[in-house]
PDB file of C-alpha atoms in Angstrom:
ATOM      1  CA  UNK I   1      18.296  -5.559 -12.211  1.00 59.00           C
ATOM      2  CA  UNK I   2      18.105  -4.827  -8.531  1.00 63.00           C
ATOM      3  CA  UNK I   3      14.581  -4.359  -7.273  1.00 81.00           C
ATOM      4  CA  UNK I   4      13.459  -2.510  -4.214  1.00 90.00           C
ATOM      5  CA  UNK I   5       9.969  -3.210  -2.887  1.00 92.00           C
ATOM      6  CA  UNK I   6       8.208  -0.607  -0.818  1.00 95.00           C
ATOM      7  CA  UNK I   7       5.163  -1.039   1.408  1.00 95.00           C
ATOM      8  CA  UNK I   8       2.512   0.053   1.962  1.00 96.00           C
ATOM      9  CA  UNK I   9       1.492   1.695  -1.301  1.00 94.00           C
ATOM     10  CA  UNK I  10      -0.944   4.030   0.458  1.00 96.00           C
ATOM     11  CA  UNK I  11      -1.462   5.123   4.041  1.00 97.00           C
ATOM     12  CA  UNK I  12      -4.156   7.353   5.476  1.00 97.00           C
ATOM     13  CA  UNK I  13      -3.626   8.569   9.025  1.00 97.00           C
ATOM     14  CA  UNK I  14      -5.241  11.023  11.384  1.00 97.00           C
ATOM     15  CA  UNK I  15      -3.078  13.972  12.265  1.00 98.00           C
ATOM     16  CA  UNK I  16      -1.006  13.084  15.300  1.00 98.00           C
ATOM     17  CA  UNK I  17      -0.753   9.377  14.464  1.00 98.00           C
ATOM     18  CA  UNK I  18       2.534   7.760  13.591  1.00 98.00           C
ATOM     19  CA  UNK I  19       3.462   6.512  10.127  1.00 98.00           C
ATOM     20  CA  UNK I  20       6.006   4.003   8.865  1.00 98.00           C
ATOM     21  CA  UNK I  21       7.028   2.971   5.376  1.00 98.00           C
ATOM     22  CA  UNK I  22       9.265   0.008   4.633  1.00 98.00           C
ATOM     23  CA  UNK I  23      11.721  -0.710   1.875  1.00 97.00           C
ATOM     24  CA  UNK I  24      12.888  -4.272   1.201  1.00 96.00           C
ATOM     25  CA  UNK I  25      15.400  -5.883  -1.120  1.00 94.00           C
ATOM     26  CA  UNK I  26      16.338  -9.498  -1.757  1.00 92.00           C
ATOM     27  CA  UNK I  27      19.977  -8.482  -2.155  1.00 92.00           C
ATOM     28  CA  UNK I  28      22.385  -6.501  -0.014  1.00 93.00           C
ATOM     29  CA  UNK I  29      22.237  -2.788  -0.680  1.00 93.00           C
ATOM     30  CA  UNK I  30      25.285  -0.542  -0.764  1.00 91.00           C
ATOM     31  CA  UNK I  31      23.220   2.330   0.585  1.00 92.00           C
ATOM     32  CA  UNK I  32      19.657   3.592   0.820  1.00 95.00           C
ATOM     33  CA  UNK I  33      18.312   7.042   0.153  1.00 96.00           C
ATOM     34  CA  UNK I  34      14.930   8.501   1.022  1.00 98.00           C
ATOM     35  CA  UNK I  35      13.086  11.166  -0.952  1.00 98.00           C
ATOM     36  CA  UNK I  36       9.834  13.038  -0.378  1.00 98.00           C
ATOM     37  CA  UNK I  37       7.594  14.235  -3.168  1.00 97.00           C
ATOM     38  CA  UNK I  38       4.797  16.666  -2.353  1.00 97.00           C
ATOM     39  CA  UNK I  39       1.651  16.463  -4.517  1.00 94.00           C
ATOM     40  CA  UNK I  40       2.417  18.075  -7.866  1.00 93.00           C
ATOM     41  CA  UNK I  41       6.060  18.511  -6.938  1.00 96.00           C
ATOM     42  CA  UNK I  42       9.379  16.842  -7.562  1.00 97.00           C
ATOM     43  CA  UNK I  43      11.307  14.403  -5.360  1.00 97.00           C
ATOM     44  CA  UNK I  44      13.445  16.049  -2.705  1.00 98.00           C
ATOM     45  CA  UNK I  45      16.310  14.251  -1.015  1.00 97.00           C
ATOM     46  CA  UNK I  46      15.853  13.563   2.695  1.00 98.00           C
ATOM     47  CA  UNK I  47      18.755  11.368   3.763  1.00 97.00           C
ATOM     48  CA  UNK I  48      21.262   8.682   2.839  1.00 95.00           C
ATOM     49  CA  UNK I  49      22.122   5.667   4.999  1.00 96.00           C
ATOM     50  CA  UNK I  50      25.234   3.615   4.376  1.00 94.00           C
ATOM     51  CA  UNK I  51      26.166   1.599   7.467  1.00 96.00           C
ATOM     52  CA  UNK I  52      24.598  -1.626   8.683  1.00 97.00           C
ATOM     53  CA  UNK I  53      22.130  -0.892  11.501  1.00 97.00           C
ATOM     54  CA  UNK I  54      22.419   2.848  10.991  1.00 97.00           C
ATOM     55  CA  UNK I  55      19.737   5.060  12.544  1.00 98.00           C
ATOM     56  CA  UNK I  56      19.378   8.743  11.741  1.00 98.00           C
ATOM     57  CA  UNK I  57      16.836  11.274  12.936  1.00 98.00           C
ATOM     58  CA  UNK I  58      15.544  14.489  11.437  1.00 97.00           C
ATOM     59  CA  UNK I  59      13.124  16.079  13.882  1.00 97.00           C
ATOM     60  CA  UNK I  60      10.052  13.783  13.788  1.00 98.00           C
ATOM     61  CA  UNK I  61      11.520  11.507  11.096  1.00 98.00           C
ATOM     62  CA  UNK I  62      13.564   8.434  11.995  1.00 98.00           C
ATOM     63  CA  UNK I  63      15.405   6.469   9.330  1.00 98.00           C
ATOM     64  CA  UNK I  64      16.813   2.982   9.838  1.00 98.00           C
ATOM     65  CA  UNK I  65      19.004   0.720   7.732  1.00 98.00           C
ATOM     66  CA  UNK I  66      18.751  -2.968   8.560  1.00 97.00           C
ATOM     67  CA  UNK I  67      21.590  -4.987  10.022  1.00 96.00           C
ATOM     68  CA  UNK I  68      21.783  -7.100   6.860  1.00 96.00           C
ATOM     69  CA  UNK I  69      21.490  -3.985   4.661  1.00 96.00           C
ATOM     70  CA  UNK I  70      18.502  -5.507   2.886  1.00 96.00           C
ATOM     71  CA  UNK I  71      15.789  -3.310   4.324  1.00 97.00           C
ATOM     72  CA  UNK I  72      15.132   0.174   5.556  1.00 98.00           C
ATOM     73  CA  UNK I  73      12.323   2.105   7.190  1.00 98.00           C
ATOM     74  CA  UNK I  74      11.150   5.666   7.573  1.00 98.00           C
ATOM     75  CA  UNK I  75       9.080   6.433  10.645  1.00 98.00           C
ATOM     76  CA  UNK I  76       7.255   9.710  11.231  1.00 98.00           C
ATOM     77  CA  UNK I  77       6.135  10.469  14.768  1.00 98.00           C
ATOM     78  CA  UNK I  78       2.950  12.469  15.290  1.00 98.00           C
ATOM     79  CA  UNK I  79       2.188  13.231  11.669  1.00 98.00           C
ATOM     80  CA  UNK I  80       1.222  16.703  10.551  1.00 98.00           C
ATOM     81  CA  UNK I  81      -0.557  17.880   7.415  1.00 97.00           C
ATOM     82  CA  UNK I  82       2.807  19.099   6.121  1.00 97.00           C
ATOM     83  CA  UNK I  83       3.924  15.458   5.963  1.00 98.00           C
ATOM     84  CA  UNK I  84       1.516  14.744   3.114  1.00 98.00           C
ATOM     85  CA  UNK I  85       3.222  13.383   0.028  1.00 97.00           C
ATOM     86  CA  UNK I  86       4.843  10.305  -1.418  1.00 97.00           C
ATOM     87  CA  UNK I  87       7.939   8.871   0.202  1.00 98.00           C
ATOM     88  CA  UNK I  88      10.398   6.955  -1.940  1.00 97.00           C
ATOM     89  CA  UNK I  89      13.358   4.859  -1.035  1.00 96.00           C
ATOM     90  CA  UNK I  90      16.133   4.477  -3.588  1.00 95.00           C
ATOM     91  CA  UNK I  91      19.435   2.704  -3.832  1.00 93.00           C
ATOM     92  CA  UNK I  92      22.534   3.411  -5.861  1.00 87.00           C
ATOM     93  CA  UNK I  93      23.148   0.625  -8.370  1.00 80.00           C
ATOM     94  CA  UNK I  94      26.100   0.462 -10.705  1.00 71.00           C
ATOM     95  CA  UNK I  95      28.432   3.354 -11.246  1.00 63.00           C
ATOM     96  CA  UNK I  96      27.765   7.026 -11.628  1.00 60.00           C
ATOM     97  CA  UNK I  97      25.114   7.496  -8.964  1.00 76.00           C
ATOM     98  CA  UNK I  98      22.575   5.432 -10.877  1.00 85.00           C
ATOM     99  CA  UNK I  99      19.488   5.143  -8.669  1.00 89.00           C
ATOM    100  CA  UNK I 100      16.806   2.467  -8.510  1.00 91.00           C
ATOM    101  CA  UNK I 101      13.656   3.710  -6.824  1.00 93.00           C
ATOM    102  CA  UNK I 102      11.048   1.894  -4.829  1.00 93.00           C
ATOM    103  CA  UNK I 103       7.421   2.315  -5.874  1.00 91.00           C
ATOM    104  CA  UNK I 104       6.744   4.804  -3.093  1.00 94.00           C
ATOM    105  CA  UNK I 105       4.284   5.158  -0.227  1.00 96.00           C
ATOM    106  CA  UNK I 106       1.642   7.834  -0.565  1.00 96.00           C
ATOM    107  CA  UNK I 107       0.793   9.390   2.784  1.00 98.00           C
ATOM    108  CA  UNK I 108      -2.424  11.284   3.411  1.00 97.00           C
ATOM    109  CA  UNK I 109      -2.987  13.031   6.711  1.00 97.00           C
ATOM    110  CA  UNK I 110      -6.511  13.895   7.783  1.00 95.00           C
ATOM    111  CA  UNK I 111      -7.402  16.478  10.397  1.00 91.00           C
TER     112      UNK I 111
ATOM    113  CA  UNK Z   1      21.795  29.070  -8.374  1.00 77.00           C
ATOM    114  CA  UNK Z   2      18.762  27.971 -10.345  1.00 84.00           C
ATOM    115  CA  UNK Z   3      19.532  24.298  -9.652  1.00 95.00           C
ATOM    116  CA  UNK Z   4      17.956  21.977 -12.217  1.00 98.00           C
ATOM    117  CA  UNK Z   5      15.638  23.561 -14.741  1.00 98.00           C
ATOM    118  CA  UNK Z   6      13.338  21.828 -17.197  1.00 98.00           C
ATOM    119  CA  UNK Z   7      11.319  23.105 -20.119  1.00 97.00           C
ATOM    120  CA  UNK Z   8       8.545  22.937 -21.045  1.00 98.00           C
ATOM    121  CA  UNK Z   9       6.385  22.385 -17.944  1.00 97.00           C
ATOM    122  CA  UNK Z  10       3.523  20.944 -19.973  1.00 97.00           C
ATOM    123  CA  UNK Z  11       3.325  19.528 -23.478  1.00 97.00           C
ATOM    124  CA  UNK Z  12       0.663  17.842 -25.584  1.00 97.00           C
ATOM    125  CA  UNK Z  13       1.763  15.871 -28.635  1.00 97.00           C
ATOM    126  CA  UNK Z  14       0.047  13.857 -31.279  1.00 98.00           C
ATOM    127  CA  UNK Z  15       1.126  10.303 -31.924  1.00 98.00           C
ATOM    128  CA  UNK Z  16       4.150  10.264 -34.206  1.00 97.00           C
ATOM    129  CA  UNK Z  17       5.374  13.755 -33.414  1.00 97.00           C
ATOM    130  CA  UNK Z  18       8.870  14.310 -32.110  1.00 96.00           C
ATOM    131  CA  UNK Z  19      10.078  16.737 -29.498  1.00 96.00           C
ATOM    132  CA  UNK Z  20      12.942  17.526 -27.143  1.00 98.00           C
ATOM    133  CA  UNK Z  21      12.612  17.979 -23.408  1.00 98.00           C
ATOM    134  CA  UNK Z  22      15.251  20.363 -22.146  1.00 98.00           C
ATOM    135  CA  UNK Z  23      17.202  19.988 -18.906  1.00 98.00           C
ATOM    136  CA  UNK Z  24      19.961  22.197 -17.556  1.00 98.00           C
ATOM    137  CA  UNK Z  25      21.833  22.419 -14.265  1.00 97.00           C
ATOM    138  CA  UNK Z  26      24.178  25.091 -12.954  1.00 96.00           C
ATOM    139  CA  UNK Z  27      25.810  23.111 -10.137  1.00 95.00           C
ATOM    140  CA  UNK Z  28      28.649  21.694 -12.252  1.00 94.00           C
ATOM    141  CA  UNK Z  29      27.382  18.170 -11.575  1.00 94.00           C
ATOM    142  CA  UNK Z  30      28.911  15.373 -13.593  1.00 93.00           C
ATOM    143  CA  UNK Z  31      25.995  12.991 -13.276  1.00 94.00           C
ATOM    144  CA  UNK Z  32      22.628  13.655 -14.927  1.00 96.00           C
ATOM    145  CA  UNK Z  33      19.670  11.416 -15.520  1.00 96.00           C
ATOM    146  CA  UNK Z  34      16.146  11.279 -16.882  1.00 97.00           C
ATOM    147  CA  UNK Z  35      13.268   9.506 -15.161  1.00 97.00           C
ATOM    148  CA  UNK Z  36       9.659   8.990 -16.028  1.00 97.00           C
ATOM    149  CA  UNK Z  37       7.006   8.740 -13.341  1.00 96.00           C
ATOM    150  CA  UNK Z  38       3.796   6.833 -13.854  1.00 93.00           C
ATOM    151  CA  UNK Z  39       1.100   6.179 -11.234  1.00 82.00           C
ATOM    152  CA  UNK Z  40       1.962   3.249  -8.986  1.00 75.00           C
ATOM    153  CA  UNK Z  41       5.339   2.649 -10.654  1.00 79.00           C
ATOM    154  CA  UNK Z  42       7.645   5.065  -8.936  1.00 87.00           C
ATOM    155  CA  UNK Z  43      10.422   6.657 -10.943  1.00 94.00           C
ATOM    156  CA  UNK Z  44      12.029   4.657 -13.699  1.00 94.00           C
ATOM    157  CA  UNK Z  45      15.385   5.553 -15.174  1.00 94.00           C
ATOM    158  CA  UNK Z  46      15.345   6.260 -18.913  1.00 96.00           C
ATOM    159  CA  UNK Z  47      18.908   7.375 -19.693  1.00 96.00           C
ATOM    160  CA  UNK Z  48      21.791   8.740 -17.689  1.00 95.00           C
ATOM    161  CA  UNK Z  49      25.148  10.396 -18.198  1.00 94.00           C
ATOM    162  CA  UNK Z  50      28.276  10.306 -16.058  1.00 92.00           C
ATOM    163  CA  UNK Z  51      29.845  13.268 -17.821  1.00 93.00           C
ATOM    164  CA  UNK Z  52      29.975  15.257 -21.029  1.00 94.00           C
ATOM    165  CA  UNK Z  53      30.116  12.968 -24.033  1.00 95.00           C
ATOM    166  CA  UNK Z  54      29.089   9.855 -22.078  1.00 94.00           C
ATOM    167  CA  UNK Z  55      25.553   8.478 -21.954  1.00 96.00           C
ATOM    168  CA  UNK Z  56      24.043   5.104 -21.162  1.00 94.00           C
ATOM    169  CA  UNK Z  57      20.670   3.418 -21.085  1.00 94.00           C
ATOM    170  CA  UNK Z  58      18.576   2.990 -17.994  1.00 93.00           C
ATOM    171  CA  UNK Z  59      15.633   0.720 -17.309  1.00 91.00           C
ATOM    172  CA  UNK Z  60      13.222   2.033 -19.987  1.00 95.00           C
ATOM    173  CA  UNK Z  61      15.244   3.598 -22.842  1.00 97.00           C
ATOM    174  CA  UNK Z  62      13.171   2.549 -25.870  1.00 96.00           C
ATOM    175  CA  UNK Z  63      11.740   5.478 -27.832  1.00 96.00           C
ATOM    176  CA  UNK Z  64      14.102   8.029 -26.286  1.00 98.00           C
ATOM    177  CA  UNK Z  65      17.473   9.474 -27.248  1.00 97.00           C
ATOM    178  CA  UNK Z  66      19.868  11.610 -25.239  1.00 98.00           C
ATOM    179  CA  UNK Z  67      23.114  13.464 -25.775  1.00 96.00           C
ATOM    180  CA  UNK Z  68      25.474  15.284 -23.418  1.00 97.00           C
ATOM    181  CA  UNK Z  69      27.564  17.784 -25.311  1.00 97.00           C
ATOM    182  CA  UNK Z  70      28.143  19.999 -22.259  1.00 97.00           C
ATOM    183  CA  UNK Z  71      28.234  19.455 -18.497  1.00 96.00           C
ATOM    184  CA  UNK Z  72      25.221  21.732 -18.059  1.00 97.00           C
ATOM    185  CA  UNK Z  73      22.715  20.350 -20.568  1.00 98.00           C
ATOM    186  CA  UNK Z  74      21.103  16.944 -20.980  1.00 98.00           C
ATOM    187  CA  UNK Z  75      18.191  17.014 -23.466  1.00 98.00           C
ATOM    188  CA  UNK Z  76      15.821  14.082 -23.906  1.00 98.00           C
ATOM    189  CA  UNK Z  77      14.438  13.464 -27.382  1.00 98.00           C
ATOM    190  CA  UNK Z  78      11.264  11.605 -28.180  1.00 97.00           C
ATOM    191  CA  UNK Z  79      11.687  10.308 -31.700  1.00 92.00           C
ATOM    192  CA  UNK Z  80       8.100   9.365 -32.547  1.00 97.00           C
ATOM    193  CA  UNK Z  81       5.733   9.952 -29.644  1.00 97.00           C
ATOM    194  CA  UNK Z  82       3.347   7.200 -28.584  1.00 97.00           C
ATOM    195  CA  UNK Z  83       0.465   7.282 -26.058  1.00 97.00           C
ATOM    196  CA  UNK Z  84       2.521   4.954 -23.819  1.00 96.00           C
ATOM    197  CA  UNK Z  85       4.949   7.838 -23.362  1.00 97.00           C
ATOM    198  CA  UNK Z  86       2.328   9.929 -21.599  1.00 97.00           C
ATOM    199  CA  UNK Z  87       3.999  10.551 -18.266  1.00 97.00           C
ATOM    200  CA  UNK Z  88       5.737  13.045 -16.025  1.00 97.00           C
ATOM    201  CA  UNK Z  89       9.417  13.371 -16.870  1.00 98.00           C
ATOM    202  CA  UNK Z  90      12.010  14.412 -14.328  1.00 98.00           C
ATOM    203  CA  UNK Z  91      15.602  15.350 -14.932  1.00 98.00           C
ATOM    204  CA  UNK Z  92      18.070  15.032 -12.050  1.00 97.00           C
ATOM    205  CA  UNK Z  93      21.714  15.763 -11.389  1.00 96.00           C
ATOM    206  CA  UNK Z  94      24.205  14.849  -8.704  1.00 93.00           C
ATOM    207  CA  UNK Z  95      27.798  15.459  -7.844  1.00 89.00           C
ATOM    208  CA  UNK Z  96      30.554  13.052  -6.927  1.00 80.00           C
ATOM    209  CA  UNK Z  97      30.685  13.492  -3.161  1.00 77.00           C
ATOM    210  CA  UNK Z  98      30.194  10.855  -0.482  1.00 76.00           C
ATOM    211  CA  UNK Z  99      26.468  11.565  -0.402  1.00 79.00           C
ATOM    212  CA  UNK Z 100      24.969  10.908  -3.818  1.00 81.00           C
ATOM    213  CA  UNK Z 101      22.058  13.288  -3.353  1.00 91.00           C
ATOM    214  CA  UNK Z 102      20.137  13.773  -6.557  1.00 94.00           C
ATOM    215  CA  UNK Z 103      18.639  17.170  -7.296  1.00 96.00           C
ATOM    216  CA  UNK Z 104      15.476  16.998  -9.355  1.00 97.00           C
ATOM    217  CA  UNK Z 105      14.013  19.502 -11.765  1.00 98.00           C
ATOM    218  CA  UNK Z 106      10.344  20.543 -11.540  1.00 98.00           C
ATOM    219  CA  UNK Z 107       9.263  18.041 -14.191  1.00 97.00           C
ATOM    220  CA  UNK Z 108       7.568  18.069 -17.587  1.00 98.00           C
ATOM    221  CA  UNK Z 109       4.044  16.700 -17.833  1.00 97.00           C
ATOM    222  CA  UNK Z 110       3.677  15.147 -21.287  1.00 97.00           C
ATOM    223  CA  UNK Z 111       0.458  13.928 -22.861  1.00 97.00           C
ATOM    224  CA  UNK Z 112       0.492  12.026 -26.140  1.00 97.00           C
ATOM    225  CA  UNK Z 113      -2.841  11.798 -27.916  1.00 97.00           C
TER     226      UNK Z 113
END
């Protein structure tokens, strides 16, 4: 089945530093979604990208979908302690909204 | 709206026992799914349903059964629990709009001894 690789697995940053996580696929993706999971919580949808080269922003978060639709990134500017959690990318595969998730990037933010 | 609810929150089983994890949603979503989450492995799809009466296998279906008799409910049954099924289980639902946002329940943390 379709696999989505996500790097890095872990990232520790000082508060105020930037953070980026990358999602890569060997095949063309129909779309990419990003979710955030706080420690002890459940995944929460952040955004969906569909178009080649698409860039979307949510406050300090910037999401990009590659021109070839094989990769995506999530960039956080000036991290805050509220950004702590695991960020997952996911792509719809097959019919019926079936999602394949990346392995996630765990972000820790130190004061 | 309660969204997606799951019960129980925590469960400890002995090897060989069976149990049902409950999942319900009140958003009239057609699509529901079950995932398990293990450290370092992300979320893996166990079973999913595209509507009442229709279910299909995901990536890791062995040892689990599902049924979808109503739009609202999608229970996951463990037939004979094994230690390898120790995990956090999430149920999710989504509608049929242009954005396939999945809404997750709070999860069930299962330990099999």
